Structure formats: C-alpha cells, structure tokens
CSV table of C-alpha atoms and ligand atoms in Angstrom, one decimal:
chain,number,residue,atom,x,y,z
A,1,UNK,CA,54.3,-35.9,1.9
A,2,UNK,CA,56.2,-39.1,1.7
A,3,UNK,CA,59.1,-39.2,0.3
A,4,UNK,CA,61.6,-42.0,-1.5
A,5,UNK,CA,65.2,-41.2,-2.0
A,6,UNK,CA,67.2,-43.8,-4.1
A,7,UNK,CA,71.4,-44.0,-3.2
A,8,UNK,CA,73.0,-44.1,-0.3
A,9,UNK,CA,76.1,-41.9,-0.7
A,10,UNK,CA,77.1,-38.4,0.5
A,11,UNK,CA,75.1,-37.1,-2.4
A,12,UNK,CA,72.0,-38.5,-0.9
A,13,UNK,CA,72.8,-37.3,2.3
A,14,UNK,CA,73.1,-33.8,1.0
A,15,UNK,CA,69.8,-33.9,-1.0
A,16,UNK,CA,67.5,-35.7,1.9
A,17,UNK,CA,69.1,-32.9,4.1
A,18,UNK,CA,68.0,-30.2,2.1
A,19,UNK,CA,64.5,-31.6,1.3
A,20,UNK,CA,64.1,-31.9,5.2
A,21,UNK,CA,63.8,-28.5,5.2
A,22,UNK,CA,60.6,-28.4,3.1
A,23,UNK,CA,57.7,-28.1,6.3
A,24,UNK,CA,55.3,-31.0,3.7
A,25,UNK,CA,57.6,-33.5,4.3
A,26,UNK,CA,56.6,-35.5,6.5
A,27,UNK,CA,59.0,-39.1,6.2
A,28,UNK,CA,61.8,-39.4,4.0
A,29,UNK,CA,62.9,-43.1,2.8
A,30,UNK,CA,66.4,-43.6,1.9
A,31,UNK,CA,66.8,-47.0,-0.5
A,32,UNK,CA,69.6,-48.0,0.5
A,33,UNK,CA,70.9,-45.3,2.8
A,34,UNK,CA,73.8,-45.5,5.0
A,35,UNK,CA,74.2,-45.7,8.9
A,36,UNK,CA,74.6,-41.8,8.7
A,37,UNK,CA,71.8,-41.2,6.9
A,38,UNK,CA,69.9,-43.0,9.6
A,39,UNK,CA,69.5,-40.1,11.5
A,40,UNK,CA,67.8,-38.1,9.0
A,41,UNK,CA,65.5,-41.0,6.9
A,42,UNK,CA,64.5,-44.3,7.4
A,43,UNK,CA,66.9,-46.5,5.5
A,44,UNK,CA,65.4,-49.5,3.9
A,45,UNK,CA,67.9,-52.3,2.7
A,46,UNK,CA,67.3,-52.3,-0.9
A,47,UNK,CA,69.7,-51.9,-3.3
A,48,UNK,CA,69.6,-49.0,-5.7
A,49,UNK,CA,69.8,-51.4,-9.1
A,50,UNK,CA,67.0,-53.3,-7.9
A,51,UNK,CA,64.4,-51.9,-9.8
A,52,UNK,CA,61.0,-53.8,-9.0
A,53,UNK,CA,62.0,-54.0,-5.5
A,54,UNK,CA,62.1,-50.2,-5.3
A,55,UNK,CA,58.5,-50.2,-7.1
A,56,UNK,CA,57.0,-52.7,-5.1
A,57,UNK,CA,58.2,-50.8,-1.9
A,58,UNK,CA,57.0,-47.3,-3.3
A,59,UNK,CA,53.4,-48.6,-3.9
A,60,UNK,CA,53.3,-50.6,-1.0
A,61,UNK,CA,54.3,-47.4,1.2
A,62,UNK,CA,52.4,-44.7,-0.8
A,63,UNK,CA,55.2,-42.7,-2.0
A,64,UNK,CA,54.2,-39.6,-3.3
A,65,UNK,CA,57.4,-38.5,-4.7
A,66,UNK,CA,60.5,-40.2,-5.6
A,67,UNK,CA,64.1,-38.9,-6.1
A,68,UNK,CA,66.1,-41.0,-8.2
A,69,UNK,CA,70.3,-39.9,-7.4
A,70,UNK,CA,72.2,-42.5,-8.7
A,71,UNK,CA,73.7,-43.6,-12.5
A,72,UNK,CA,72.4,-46.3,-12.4
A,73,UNK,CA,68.9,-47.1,-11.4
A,74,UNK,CA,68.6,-43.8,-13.6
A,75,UNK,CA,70.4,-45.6,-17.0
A,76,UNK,CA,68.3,-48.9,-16.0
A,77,UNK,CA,64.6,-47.0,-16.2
A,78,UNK,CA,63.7,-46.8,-12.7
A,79,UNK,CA,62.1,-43.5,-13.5
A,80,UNK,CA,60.1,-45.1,-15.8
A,81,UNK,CA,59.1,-48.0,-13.7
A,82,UNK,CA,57.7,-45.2,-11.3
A,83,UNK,CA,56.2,-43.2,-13.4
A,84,UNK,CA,53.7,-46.2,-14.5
A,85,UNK,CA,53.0,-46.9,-11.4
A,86,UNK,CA,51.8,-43.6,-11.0
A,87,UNK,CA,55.0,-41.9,-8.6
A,88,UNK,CA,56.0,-38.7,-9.3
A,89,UNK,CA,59.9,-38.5,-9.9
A,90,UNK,CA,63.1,-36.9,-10.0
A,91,UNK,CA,65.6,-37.7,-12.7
A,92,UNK,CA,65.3,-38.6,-16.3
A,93,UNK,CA,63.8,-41.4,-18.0
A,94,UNK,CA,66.4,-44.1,-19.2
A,95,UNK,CA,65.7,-42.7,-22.6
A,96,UNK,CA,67.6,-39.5,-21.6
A,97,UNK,CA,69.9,-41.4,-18.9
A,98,UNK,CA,71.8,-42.5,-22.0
A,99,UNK,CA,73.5,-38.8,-22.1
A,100,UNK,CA,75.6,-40.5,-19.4
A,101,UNK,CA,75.1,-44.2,-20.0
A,102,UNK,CA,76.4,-44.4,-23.6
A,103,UNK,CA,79.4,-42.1,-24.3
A,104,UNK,CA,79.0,-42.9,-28.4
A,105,UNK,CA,75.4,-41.5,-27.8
A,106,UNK,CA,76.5,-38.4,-26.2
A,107,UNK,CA,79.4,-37.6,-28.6
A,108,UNK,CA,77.3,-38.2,-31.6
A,109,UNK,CA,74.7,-36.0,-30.2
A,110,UNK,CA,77.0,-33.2,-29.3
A,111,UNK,CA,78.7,-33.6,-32.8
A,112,UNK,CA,75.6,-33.9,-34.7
A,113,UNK,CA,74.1,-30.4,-33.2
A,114,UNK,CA,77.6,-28.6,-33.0
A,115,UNK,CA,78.0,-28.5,-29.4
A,116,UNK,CA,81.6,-28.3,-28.6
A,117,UNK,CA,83.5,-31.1,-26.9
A,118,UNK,CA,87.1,-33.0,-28.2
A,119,UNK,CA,87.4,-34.4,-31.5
A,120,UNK,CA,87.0,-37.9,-31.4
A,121,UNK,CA,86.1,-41.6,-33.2
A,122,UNK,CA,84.2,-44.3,-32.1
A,123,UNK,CA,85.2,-48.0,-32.2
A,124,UNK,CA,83.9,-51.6,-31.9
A,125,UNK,CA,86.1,-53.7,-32.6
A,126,UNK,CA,90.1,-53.5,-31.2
A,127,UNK,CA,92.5,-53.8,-34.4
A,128,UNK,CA,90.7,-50.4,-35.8
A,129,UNK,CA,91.1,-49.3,-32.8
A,130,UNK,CA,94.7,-50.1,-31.8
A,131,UNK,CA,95.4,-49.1,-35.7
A,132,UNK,CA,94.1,-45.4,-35.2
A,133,UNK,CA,96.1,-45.1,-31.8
A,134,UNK,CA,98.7,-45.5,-33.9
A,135,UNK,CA,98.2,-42.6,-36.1
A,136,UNK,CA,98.0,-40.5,-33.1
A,137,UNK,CA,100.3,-38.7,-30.4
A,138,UNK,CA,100.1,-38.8,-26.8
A,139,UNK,CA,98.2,-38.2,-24.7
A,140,UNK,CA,95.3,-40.5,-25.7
A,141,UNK,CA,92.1,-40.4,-24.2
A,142,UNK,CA,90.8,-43.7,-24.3
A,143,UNK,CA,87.1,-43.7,-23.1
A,144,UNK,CA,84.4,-46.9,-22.4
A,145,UNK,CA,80.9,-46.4,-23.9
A,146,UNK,CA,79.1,-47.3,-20.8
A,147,UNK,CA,78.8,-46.8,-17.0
A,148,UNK,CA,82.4,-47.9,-15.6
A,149,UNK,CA,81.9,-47.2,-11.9
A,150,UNK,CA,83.9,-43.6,-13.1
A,151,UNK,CA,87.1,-45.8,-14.1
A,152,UNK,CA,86.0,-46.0,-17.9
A,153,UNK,CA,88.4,-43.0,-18.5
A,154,UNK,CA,92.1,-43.7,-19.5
A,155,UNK,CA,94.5,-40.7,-20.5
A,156,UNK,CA,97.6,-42.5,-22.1
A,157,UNK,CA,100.6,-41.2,-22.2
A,158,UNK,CA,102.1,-43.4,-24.5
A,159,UNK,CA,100.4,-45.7,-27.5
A,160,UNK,CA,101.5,-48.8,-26.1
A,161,UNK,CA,99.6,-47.6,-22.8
A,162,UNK,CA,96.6,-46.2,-25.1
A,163,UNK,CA,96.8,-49.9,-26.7
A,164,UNK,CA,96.6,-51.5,-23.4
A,165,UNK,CA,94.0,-49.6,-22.3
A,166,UNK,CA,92.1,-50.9,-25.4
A,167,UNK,CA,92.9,-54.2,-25.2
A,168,UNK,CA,91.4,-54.4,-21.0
A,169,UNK,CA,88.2,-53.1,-22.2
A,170,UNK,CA,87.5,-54.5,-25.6
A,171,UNK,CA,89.3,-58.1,-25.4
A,172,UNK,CA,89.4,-58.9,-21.9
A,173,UNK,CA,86.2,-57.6,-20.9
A,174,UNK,CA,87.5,-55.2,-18.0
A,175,UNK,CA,84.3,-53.2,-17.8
A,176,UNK,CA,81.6,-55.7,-19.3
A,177,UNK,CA,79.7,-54.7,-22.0
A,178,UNK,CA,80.2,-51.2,-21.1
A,179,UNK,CA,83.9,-51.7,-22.8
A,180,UNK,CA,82.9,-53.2,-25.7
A,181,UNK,CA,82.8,-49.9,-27.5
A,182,UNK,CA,85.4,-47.4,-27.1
A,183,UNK,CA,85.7,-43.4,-27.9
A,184,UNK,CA,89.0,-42.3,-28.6
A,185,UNK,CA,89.4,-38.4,-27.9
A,186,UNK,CA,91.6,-35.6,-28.4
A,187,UNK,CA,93.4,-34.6,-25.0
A,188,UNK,CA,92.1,-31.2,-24.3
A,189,UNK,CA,93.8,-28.8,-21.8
A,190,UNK,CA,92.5,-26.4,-19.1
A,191,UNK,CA,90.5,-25.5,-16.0
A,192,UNK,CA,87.6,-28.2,-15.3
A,193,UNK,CA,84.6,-26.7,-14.2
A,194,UNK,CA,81.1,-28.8,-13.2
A,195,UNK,CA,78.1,-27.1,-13.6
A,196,UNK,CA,75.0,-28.5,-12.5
A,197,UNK,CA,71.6,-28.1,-14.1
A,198,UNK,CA,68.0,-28.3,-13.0
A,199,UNK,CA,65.9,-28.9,-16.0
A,200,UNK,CA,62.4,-30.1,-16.8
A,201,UNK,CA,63.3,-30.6,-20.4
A,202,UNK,CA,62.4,-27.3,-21.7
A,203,UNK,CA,63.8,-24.7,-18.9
A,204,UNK,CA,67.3,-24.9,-18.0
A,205,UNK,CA,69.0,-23.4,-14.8
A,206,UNK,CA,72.6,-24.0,-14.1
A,207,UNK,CA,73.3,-23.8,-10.3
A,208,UNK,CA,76.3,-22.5,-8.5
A,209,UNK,CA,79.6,-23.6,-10.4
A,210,UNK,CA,82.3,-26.0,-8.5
A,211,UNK,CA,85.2,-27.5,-9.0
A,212,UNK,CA,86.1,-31.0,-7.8
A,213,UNK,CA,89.3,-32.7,-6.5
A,214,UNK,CA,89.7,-36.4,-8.8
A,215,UNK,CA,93.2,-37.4,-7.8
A,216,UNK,CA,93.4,-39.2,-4.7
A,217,UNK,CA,96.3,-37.2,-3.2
A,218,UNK,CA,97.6,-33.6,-2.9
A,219,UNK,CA,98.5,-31.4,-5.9
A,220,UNK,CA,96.7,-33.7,-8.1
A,221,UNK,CA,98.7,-36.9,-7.7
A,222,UNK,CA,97.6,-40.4,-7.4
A,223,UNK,CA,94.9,-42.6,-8.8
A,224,UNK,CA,91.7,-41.2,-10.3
A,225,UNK,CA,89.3,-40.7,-7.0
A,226,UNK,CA,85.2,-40.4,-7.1
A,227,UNK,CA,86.4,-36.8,-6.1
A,228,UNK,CA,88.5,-35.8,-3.3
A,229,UNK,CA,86.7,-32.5,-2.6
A,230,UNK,CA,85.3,-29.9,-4.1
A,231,UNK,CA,84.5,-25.8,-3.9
A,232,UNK,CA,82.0,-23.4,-5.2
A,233,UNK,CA,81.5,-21.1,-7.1
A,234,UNK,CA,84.9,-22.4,-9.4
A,235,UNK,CA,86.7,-18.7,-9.7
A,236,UNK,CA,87.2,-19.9,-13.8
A,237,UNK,CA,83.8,-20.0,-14.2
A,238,UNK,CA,83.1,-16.3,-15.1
A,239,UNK,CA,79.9,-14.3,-15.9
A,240,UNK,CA,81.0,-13.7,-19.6
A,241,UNK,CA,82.0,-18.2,-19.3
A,242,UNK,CA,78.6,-18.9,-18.3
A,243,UNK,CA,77.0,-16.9,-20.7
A,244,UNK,CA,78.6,-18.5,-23.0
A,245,UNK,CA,78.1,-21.9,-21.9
A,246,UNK,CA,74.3,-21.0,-21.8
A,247,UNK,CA,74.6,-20.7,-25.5
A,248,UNK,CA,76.6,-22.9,-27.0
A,249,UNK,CA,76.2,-25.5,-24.4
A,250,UNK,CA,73.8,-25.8,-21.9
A,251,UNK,CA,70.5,-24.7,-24.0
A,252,UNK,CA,71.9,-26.9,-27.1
A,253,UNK,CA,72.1,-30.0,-25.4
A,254,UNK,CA,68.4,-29.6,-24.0
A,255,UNK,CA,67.0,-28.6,-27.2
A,256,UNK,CA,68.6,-31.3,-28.9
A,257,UNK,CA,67.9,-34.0,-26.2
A,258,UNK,CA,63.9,-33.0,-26.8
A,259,UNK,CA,64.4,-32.8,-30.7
A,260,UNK,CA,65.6,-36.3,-30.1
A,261,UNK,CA,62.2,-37.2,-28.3
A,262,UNK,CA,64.6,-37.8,-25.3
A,263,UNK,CA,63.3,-34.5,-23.6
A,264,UNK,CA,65.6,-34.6,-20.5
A,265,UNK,CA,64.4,-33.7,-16.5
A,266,UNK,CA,65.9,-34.1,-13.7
A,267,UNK,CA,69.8,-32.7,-12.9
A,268,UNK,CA,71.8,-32.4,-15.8
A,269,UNK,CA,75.4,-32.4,-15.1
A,270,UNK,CA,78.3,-30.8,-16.9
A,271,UNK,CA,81.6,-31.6,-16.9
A,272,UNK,CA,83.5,-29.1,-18.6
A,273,UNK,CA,87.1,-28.2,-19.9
A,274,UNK,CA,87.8,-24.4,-20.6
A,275,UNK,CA,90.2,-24.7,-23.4
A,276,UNK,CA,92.1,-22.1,-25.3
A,277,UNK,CA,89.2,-22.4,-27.8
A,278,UNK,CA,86.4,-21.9,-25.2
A,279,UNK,CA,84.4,-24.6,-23.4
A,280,UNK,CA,84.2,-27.9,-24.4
A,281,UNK,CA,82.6,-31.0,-22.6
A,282,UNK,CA,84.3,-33.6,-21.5
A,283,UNK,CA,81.2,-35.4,-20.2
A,284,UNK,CA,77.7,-35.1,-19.3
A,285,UNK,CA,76.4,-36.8,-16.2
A,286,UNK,CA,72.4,-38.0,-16.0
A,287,UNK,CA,72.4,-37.0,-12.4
A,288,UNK,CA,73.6,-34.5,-9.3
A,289,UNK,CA,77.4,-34.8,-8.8
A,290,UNK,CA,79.5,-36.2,-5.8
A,291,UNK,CA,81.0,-34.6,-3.9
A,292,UNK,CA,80.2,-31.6,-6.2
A,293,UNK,CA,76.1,-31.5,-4.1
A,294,UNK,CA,77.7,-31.4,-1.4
A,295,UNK,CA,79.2,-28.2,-2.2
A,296,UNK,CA,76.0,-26.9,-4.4
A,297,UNK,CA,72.8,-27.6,-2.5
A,298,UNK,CA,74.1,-25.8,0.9
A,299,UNK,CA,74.4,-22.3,-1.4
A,300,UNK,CA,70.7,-23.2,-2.4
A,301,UNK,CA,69.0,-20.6,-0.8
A,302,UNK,CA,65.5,-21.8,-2.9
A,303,UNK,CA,63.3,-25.0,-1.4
A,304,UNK,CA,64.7,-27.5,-2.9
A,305,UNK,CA,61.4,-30.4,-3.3
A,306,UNK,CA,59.4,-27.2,-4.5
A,307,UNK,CA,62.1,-26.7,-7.3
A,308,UNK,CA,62.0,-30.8,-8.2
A,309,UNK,CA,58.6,-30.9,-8.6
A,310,UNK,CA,58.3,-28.0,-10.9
A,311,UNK,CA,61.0,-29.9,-12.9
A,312,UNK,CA,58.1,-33.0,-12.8
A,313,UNK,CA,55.3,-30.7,-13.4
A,314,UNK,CA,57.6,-29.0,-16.6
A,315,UNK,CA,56.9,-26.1,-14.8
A,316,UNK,CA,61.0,-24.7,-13.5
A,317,UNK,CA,60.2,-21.2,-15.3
A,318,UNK,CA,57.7,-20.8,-12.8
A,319,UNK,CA,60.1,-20.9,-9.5
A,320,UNK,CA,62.9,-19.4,-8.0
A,321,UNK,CA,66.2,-21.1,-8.0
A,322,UNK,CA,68.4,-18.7,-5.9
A,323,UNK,CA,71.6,-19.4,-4.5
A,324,UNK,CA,73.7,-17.6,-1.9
A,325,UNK,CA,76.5,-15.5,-2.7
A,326,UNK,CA,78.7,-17.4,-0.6
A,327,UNK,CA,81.7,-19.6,-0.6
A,328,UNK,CA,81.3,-23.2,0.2
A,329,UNK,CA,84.0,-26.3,0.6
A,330,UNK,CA,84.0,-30.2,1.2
A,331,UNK,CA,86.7,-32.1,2.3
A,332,UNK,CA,85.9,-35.7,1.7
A,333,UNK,CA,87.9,-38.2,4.8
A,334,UNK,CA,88.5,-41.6,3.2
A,335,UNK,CA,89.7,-44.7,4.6
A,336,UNK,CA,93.1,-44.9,3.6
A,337,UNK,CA,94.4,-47.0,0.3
A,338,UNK,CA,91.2,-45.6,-1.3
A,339,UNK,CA,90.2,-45.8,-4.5
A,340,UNK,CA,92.1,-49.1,-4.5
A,341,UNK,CA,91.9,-51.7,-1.3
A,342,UNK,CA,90.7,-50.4,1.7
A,343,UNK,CA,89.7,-51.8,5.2
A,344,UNK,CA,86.7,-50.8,6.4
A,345,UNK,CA,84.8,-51.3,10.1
A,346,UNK,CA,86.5,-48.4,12.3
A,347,UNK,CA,84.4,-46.5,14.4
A,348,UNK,CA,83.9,-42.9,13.7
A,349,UNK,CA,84.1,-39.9,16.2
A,350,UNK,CA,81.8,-37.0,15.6
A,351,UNK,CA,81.9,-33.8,17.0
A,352,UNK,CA,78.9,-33.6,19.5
A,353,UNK,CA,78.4,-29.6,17.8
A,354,UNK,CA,79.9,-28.4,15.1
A,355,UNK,CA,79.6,-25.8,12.2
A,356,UNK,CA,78.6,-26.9,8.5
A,357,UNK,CA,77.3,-30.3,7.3
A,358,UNK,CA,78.7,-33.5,7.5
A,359,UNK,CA,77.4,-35.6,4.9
A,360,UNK,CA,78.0,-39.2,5.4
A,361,UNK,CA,78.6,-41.5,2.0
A,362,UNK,CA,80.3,-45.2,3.4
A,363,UNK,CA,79.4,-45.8,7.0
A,364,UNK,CA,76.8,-48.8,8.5
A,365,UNK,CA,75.6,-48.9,11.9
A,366,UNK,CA,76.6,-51.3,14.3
A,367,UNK,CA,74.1,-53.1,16.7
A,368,UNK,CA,75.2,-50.9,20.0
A,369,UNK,CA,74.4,-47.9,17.3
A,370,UNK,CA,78.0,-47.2,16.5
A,371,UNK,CA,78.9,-45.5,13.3
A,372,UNK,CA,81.8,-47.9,11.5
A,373,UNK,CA,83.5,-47.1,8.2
A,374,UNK,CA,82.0,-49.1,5.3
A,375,UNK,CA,83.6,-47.4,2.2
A,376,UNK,CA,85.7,-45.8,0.5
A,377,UNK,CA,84.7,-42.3,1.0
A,378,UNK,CA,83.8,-42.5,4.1
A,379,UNK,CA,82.1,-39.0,4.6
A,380,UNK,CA,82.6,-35.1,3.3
A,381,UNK,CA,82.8,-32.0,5.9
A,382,UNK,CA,81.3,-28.8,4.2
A,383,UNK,CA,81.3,-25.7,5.3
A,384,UNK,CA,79.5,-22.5,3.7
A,385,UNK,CA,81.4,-18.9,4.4
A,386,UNK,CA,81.2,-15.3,2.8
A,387,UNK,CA,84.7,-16.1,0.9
A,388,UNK,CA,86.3,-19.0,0.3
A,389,UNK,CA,89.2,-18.7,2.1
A,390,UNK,CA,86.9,-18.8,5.2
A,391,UNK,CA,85.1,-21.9,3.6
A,392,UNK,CA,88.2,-23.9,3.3
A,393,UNK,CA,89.4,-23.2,6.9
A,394,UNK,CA,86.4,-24.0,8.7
A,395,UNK,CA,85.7,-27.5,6.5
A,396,UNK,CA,89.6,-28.2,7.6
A,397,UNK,CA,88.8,-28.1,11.2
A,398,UNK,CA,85.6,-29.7,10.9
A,399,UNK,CA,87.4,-32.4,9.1
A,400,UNK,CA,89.7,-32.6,11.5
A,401,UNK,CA,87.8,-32.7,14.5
A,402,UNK,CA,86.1,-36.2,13.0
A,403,UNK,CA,88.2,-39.3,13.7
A,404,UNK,CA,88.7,-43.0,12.6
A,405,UNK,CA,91.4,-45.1,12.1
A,406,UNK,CA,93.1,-44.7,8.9
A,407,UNK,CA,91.5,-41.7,7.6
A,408,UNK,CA,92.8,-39.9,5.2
A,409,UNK,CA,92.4,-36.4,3.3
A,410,UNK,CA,93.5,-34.3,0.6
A,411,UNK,CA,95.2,-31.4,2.4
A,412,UNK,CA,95.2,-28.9,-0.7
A,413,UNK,CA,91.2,-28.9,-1.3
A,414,UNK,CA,90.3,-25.1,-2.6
A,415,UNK,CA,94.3,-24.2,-3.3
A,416,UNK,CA,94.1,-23.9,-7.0
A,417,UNK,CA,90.9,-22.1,-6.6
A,418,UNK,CA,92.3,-19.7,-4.3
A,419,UNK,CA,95.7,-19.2,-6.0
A,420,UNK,CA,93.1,-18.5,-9.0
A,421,UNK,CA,91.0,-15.9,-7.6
A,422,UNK,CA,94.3,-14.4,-5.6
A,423,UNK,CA,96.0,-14.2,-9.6
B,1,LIG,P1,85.4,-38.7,-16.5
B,1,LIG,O1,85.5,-40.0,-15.8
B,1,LIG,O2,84.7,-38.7,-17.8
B,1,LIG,O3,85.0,-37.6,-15.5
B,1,LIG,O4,86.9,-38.3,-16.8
B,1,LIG,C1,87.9,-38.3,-15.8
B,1,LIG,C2,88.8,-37.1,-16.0
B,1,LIG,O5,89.6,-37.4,-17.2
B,1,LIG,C3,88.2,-35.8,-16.3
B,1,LIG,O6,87.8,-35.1,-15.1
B,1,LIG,C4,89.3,-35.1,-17.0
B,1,LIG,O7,90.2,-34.6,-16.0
B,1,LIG,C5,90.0,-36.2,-17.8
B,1,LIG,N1,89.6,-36.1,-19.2
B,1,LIG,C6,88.5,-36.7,-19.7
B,1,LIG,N2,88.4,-36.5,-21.1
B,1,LIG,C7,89.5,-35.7,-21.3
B,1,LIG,C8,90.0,-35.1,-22.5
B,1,LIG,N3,89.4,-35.2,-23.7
B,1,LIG,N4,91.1,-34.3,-22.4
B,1,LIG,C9,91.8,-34.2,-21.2
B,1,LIG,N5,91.3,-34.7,-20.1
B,1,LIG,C10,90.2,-35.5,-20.1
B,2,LIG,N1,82.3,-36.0,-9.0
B,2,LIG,C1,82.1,-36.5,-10.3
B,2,LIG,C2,80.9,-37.2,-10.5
B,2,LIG,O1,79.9,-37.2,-9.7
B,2,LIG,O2,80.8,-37.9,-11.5
C-alpha cells in the first residue's frame, strides 16, 4: 500500500510512525514533511494548502490511501478533492471541517442540540460588539470565527483589553476574514482535558485522555504556545468524567453533525473545561492534536491504518481500538523566543540510541545531511512508562540529551498532573 500523509509537523511524524508499523505499507509520502521525517517517508515539497497539487501528485503516484492531518487542507476540502478522484481518506470532508473552521458554526450547533459549552453571542460588526463588552465583567473571552493559526483566542482581563481585542480582528483585519466575526464567551474555570476521537460518522471512540502545556513557560506563564507538552491519560479525566462526556458530549456532537448532513470521520478533537457544572467545551478541533498525538498514538496498542480505514469504510464498530495502560509524556524543545521571533538554522544533536520517540515538527535538511532548526517547535521527546512519574523522567533525559543552540523547554511538563493524582 502506498500511502500519502499531508503536514509536516510532529503530529505527522507521530502518525507516519505508527502507520509504519502496519507490515501493507509499503512507502509512505509525506506532503510537505520535514528533514526529520525524511528518515521515515519520502518528503515531497508540496505545501499542505495546496490542494490540486496534492491531487495531481496522488493520482500521478497511485496513492491508495491518504491521511489528511492538518486544519487546513481539511477546512479547504482536500478530502473532498481526493475522494473524487477516487483516494481513500482520512479526515472529514470540509463540510464537517467547519466544526473547527467556523467557531459561530460550532457554538450554534452545540447550542442548538444542548451540548454544553460557555454561554456566549456572536457578532459581525464591532460597535455591537464593543457595546456588549461593556455590559460584561472580566475576564472576556473574545474568540475569531475562523482558523487563526491558534492565536484567534483572547481572554481579557479588562474591557478596554476585550475592546482592543475586537477592534485587531474586526477593524484592522488582524486575522483576515477569519476575524470578521467574533464569539464573545463566558470565562469558564477548571481542569482542561483533550480527548481525541476516532469516528466514521456513526461510531465514536475516544482515545486515551491528555493534557497539554499552552503557555510558553513554566507554571503556566508566558504567551499562548501551540502546546508546550503534554501527558496521558490527564488524572481529571475520570471513568465516571468520561462517561459522562460520552453522553452529553461526545455521542451528541456526532449525532448532530450527521443530522446536519455533515456526518463527520476522521479524528474528532475535544477540547474540554471540567467546570463546577460538569464538562463543557471550549473547542472542537477537525483533526488529531499537537503535541497531544504525540502523547496518544504511542499508548495505541491497536494498528493504527487498520483502525483509519474502518473509519473510511464506516466500519470503526468492527475493530479494536485498544490502548495501553501506561503513562506517556512529551516535552516539546523549541528554539528560544518562540511563539514570537525566533532564529532558526542550528544544527541538532541526536542521541545515536535512545529510549521513546522523538518526533520531529520544525527541522530541514541541509545538503551535507545535517538536521538544522527550521521552527518554532523544533521537535517533542516522548517517552511511554508504567506511571507517569516514570514517563516524565525518562522524556526529561531524552530531552536533554538532544542539543541545539538556543533550545528551550518547559521544565514543569506532567507537574500539575502529578500533584493531581499525588492529591
Ligand atoms: P483555543 O485556542 O480555542 O484552544 O483556546 C486557547 C485557550 O484559551 C484554551 O486552551 C483555554 O485555556 C482558554 N479558553 C478558551 N475559551 C475559554 C473560556 N470560555 N473560558 C476560559 N478559558 C478559555
Ligand atoms: N494542542 C492543541 C491543538 O492541536 O490545537
């Protein structure tokens, strides 16, 4: 089997990983990939927005399945332009990519079939909106309708900062068209838990729980981060939780997303808050998370291509999805002033043998073969242990035994978790 996997992030790296494993699959292409994915796919330079390039290339290599990881192609109907060209996919069509790429959407939906998330109103035009802020108290969560390269969030802590907020995205056109609507929310309070889905529009199954890390530095300071880290399982997310969730969550949102005619397969993501009134989402993601996969698909014990294309084939009741009952933790090493300016170009020093994964998200190859920093993230370290004490140790010293110049790490990855299962 031939294989296509659209990204080039850690995610990616994670996911083409764990296909490998699969004994069919006989080439994996990674459009665009990285210079560390290199050593497990053939990277081909083609960007992951440009949709007819990706078609052209899957017909012309005779693809049999594609994977589909990123926000974007997703919301943009690359799924679709497979599917009528015959290629089997992973991921939603753009029809159900809007659960992520609208925000009005996806709170209209969840308040339309009583699926609990924060209160909220929805606005296009700024006076109304800079007129209700002022009804309010802080904090204000000031939201962007659209895909905002995960910047579209604001919490406020004062209405002038809430009005601010409104006036970058809906006057001076911060985020595009994706600002040009706005959700205003109630702050809610609490543990955040993701919880990824496989679902083939019908059949739901959450995989293990985690927790990410958003804040660029320690004890949760610092600008707002793709994620810093993560762990799994989150030590909030009880049995009696996820039942619930189930419930009043996870099987409502697929039921409705298929009542819509916007029947949704692929990963599912939750983003949840567990609030003094239960669980509530705070967003839902069209897609596998990052650095949250690089946490989940290590536990998967299951083959992962068999359990995609039984989400194609609307067949997921029919297969196991089994996770270990393990402990697992990534430490993501980022090239220092991340998320804001950053150089990048530094070679990186691997261990020759190590324990655990690393997964590599910014990094390009130089012509001697070199592997130089070339994002942001720069790469995660996960490692997989009977408890998660052990897991967060043994990613800390394989994160520590990778060097480039000006790398950087969170230093408390796992600690809440910890302190929460130690309580
Ligand atoms: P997002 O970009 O949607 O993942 O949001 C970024 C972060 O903002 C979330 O992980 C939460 O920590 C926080 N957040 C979003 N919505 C709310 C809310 N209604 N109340 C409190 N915090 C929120
Ligand atoms: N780690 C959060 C996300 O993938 O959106």
């Amino acid at each position: 089997m031939r294989l296509m996997v659209i990204g080039g992030g850690g995610r990616e790296h994670a996911i083409i990983k764990k296909l490998k494993e699969n004994p069919t699959v006989t080439e994996i292409f990674a459009l665009p990939g990285n210079g560390g994915i290199a050593r497990d796919a053939t990277c081909v330079p083609i960007g992951a927005k440009d949709i007819s390039a990706i078609v052209d290339f899957a017909v012309r290599e005779h693809i049999d399945y594609a994977v589909v990881a990123p926000d974007d192609p997703l919301v943009l109907g690359c799924v679709d332009a497979l599917k009528e060209k015959g290629i089997p996919c992973f991921g939603p069509r753009a029809n159900a990519a809007i659960i992520e790429g609208s925000k009005v959407f996806a709170k209209d939906l969840m308040r339309r079939y009583g699926i609990p998330t924060a209160a909220c109103e929805t606005f296009d035009d700024y006076e109304s909106a800079a007129a209700y802020v002022d009804t309010l108290s802080a904090p204000i969560v000031v939201k962007a309708d659209g895909l905002a390269l995960g910047k579209g969030v604001v919490i406020a802590q004062s209405m002038d900062e809430a009005k601010q907020a409104l006036a970058e995205m809906m006057l001076d056109g911060k985020f595009g068209a994706s600002g040009a609507r706005v959700v205003i929310e109630e702050f809610l309070t609490g543990p955040e838990v993701s919880v990824l889905a496989f679902t083939d529009g019908a059949t739901i199954v959450p995989m293990v729980s985690s927790m990410d890390h958003k804040r660029a530095l320690d004890g949760d300071q610092g600008l707002n981060t793709g994620g810093m880290g993560t762990v799994a399982p989150n030590p909030y997310y009880t049995d009696e939780i996820a039942e619930t969730c189930m419930r009043t969550i996870f099987r409502p949102t697929i039921d409705a997303m298929r009542a819509e005619g916007r029947p949704f397969k692929g990963c599912l993501y939750f983003g949840l808050m567990l609030t003094p009134d239960g669980p509530k989402v705070i967003e839902y993601n069209c897609r596998f998370g990052d650095p949250e996969t690089q946490v989940v698909l290590p536990l998967l014990e299951s083959d992962l291509f068999t359990i995609m294309r039984a989400v194609t084939d609307g067949t997921l009741d029919k297969v196991e999805v089994r996770f270990r009952d393990e402990s697992a933790c990534c430490v993501i090493l980022a090239s220092e002033g991340y998320p804001a300016s950053y150089k990048k170009g530094y070679p990186i020093t691997l261990p020759e043998r190590h324990e655990g994964d690393i997964f590599i998200a910014g990094a390009k190859l130089a012509q001697d073969g070199t592997l130089l920093t070339d994002g942001g993230r720069v790469l995660g370290a996960t490692c997989t242990a009977p408890t998660l004490r052990e897991a967060v140790d043994k990613a800390y010293r394989l994160a520590d035994s990778i060097s480039f110049e000006n790398a950087f790490c969170r230093r408390d990855i796992g600690a809440r978790a910890l302190m929460a299962k130690e309580r």
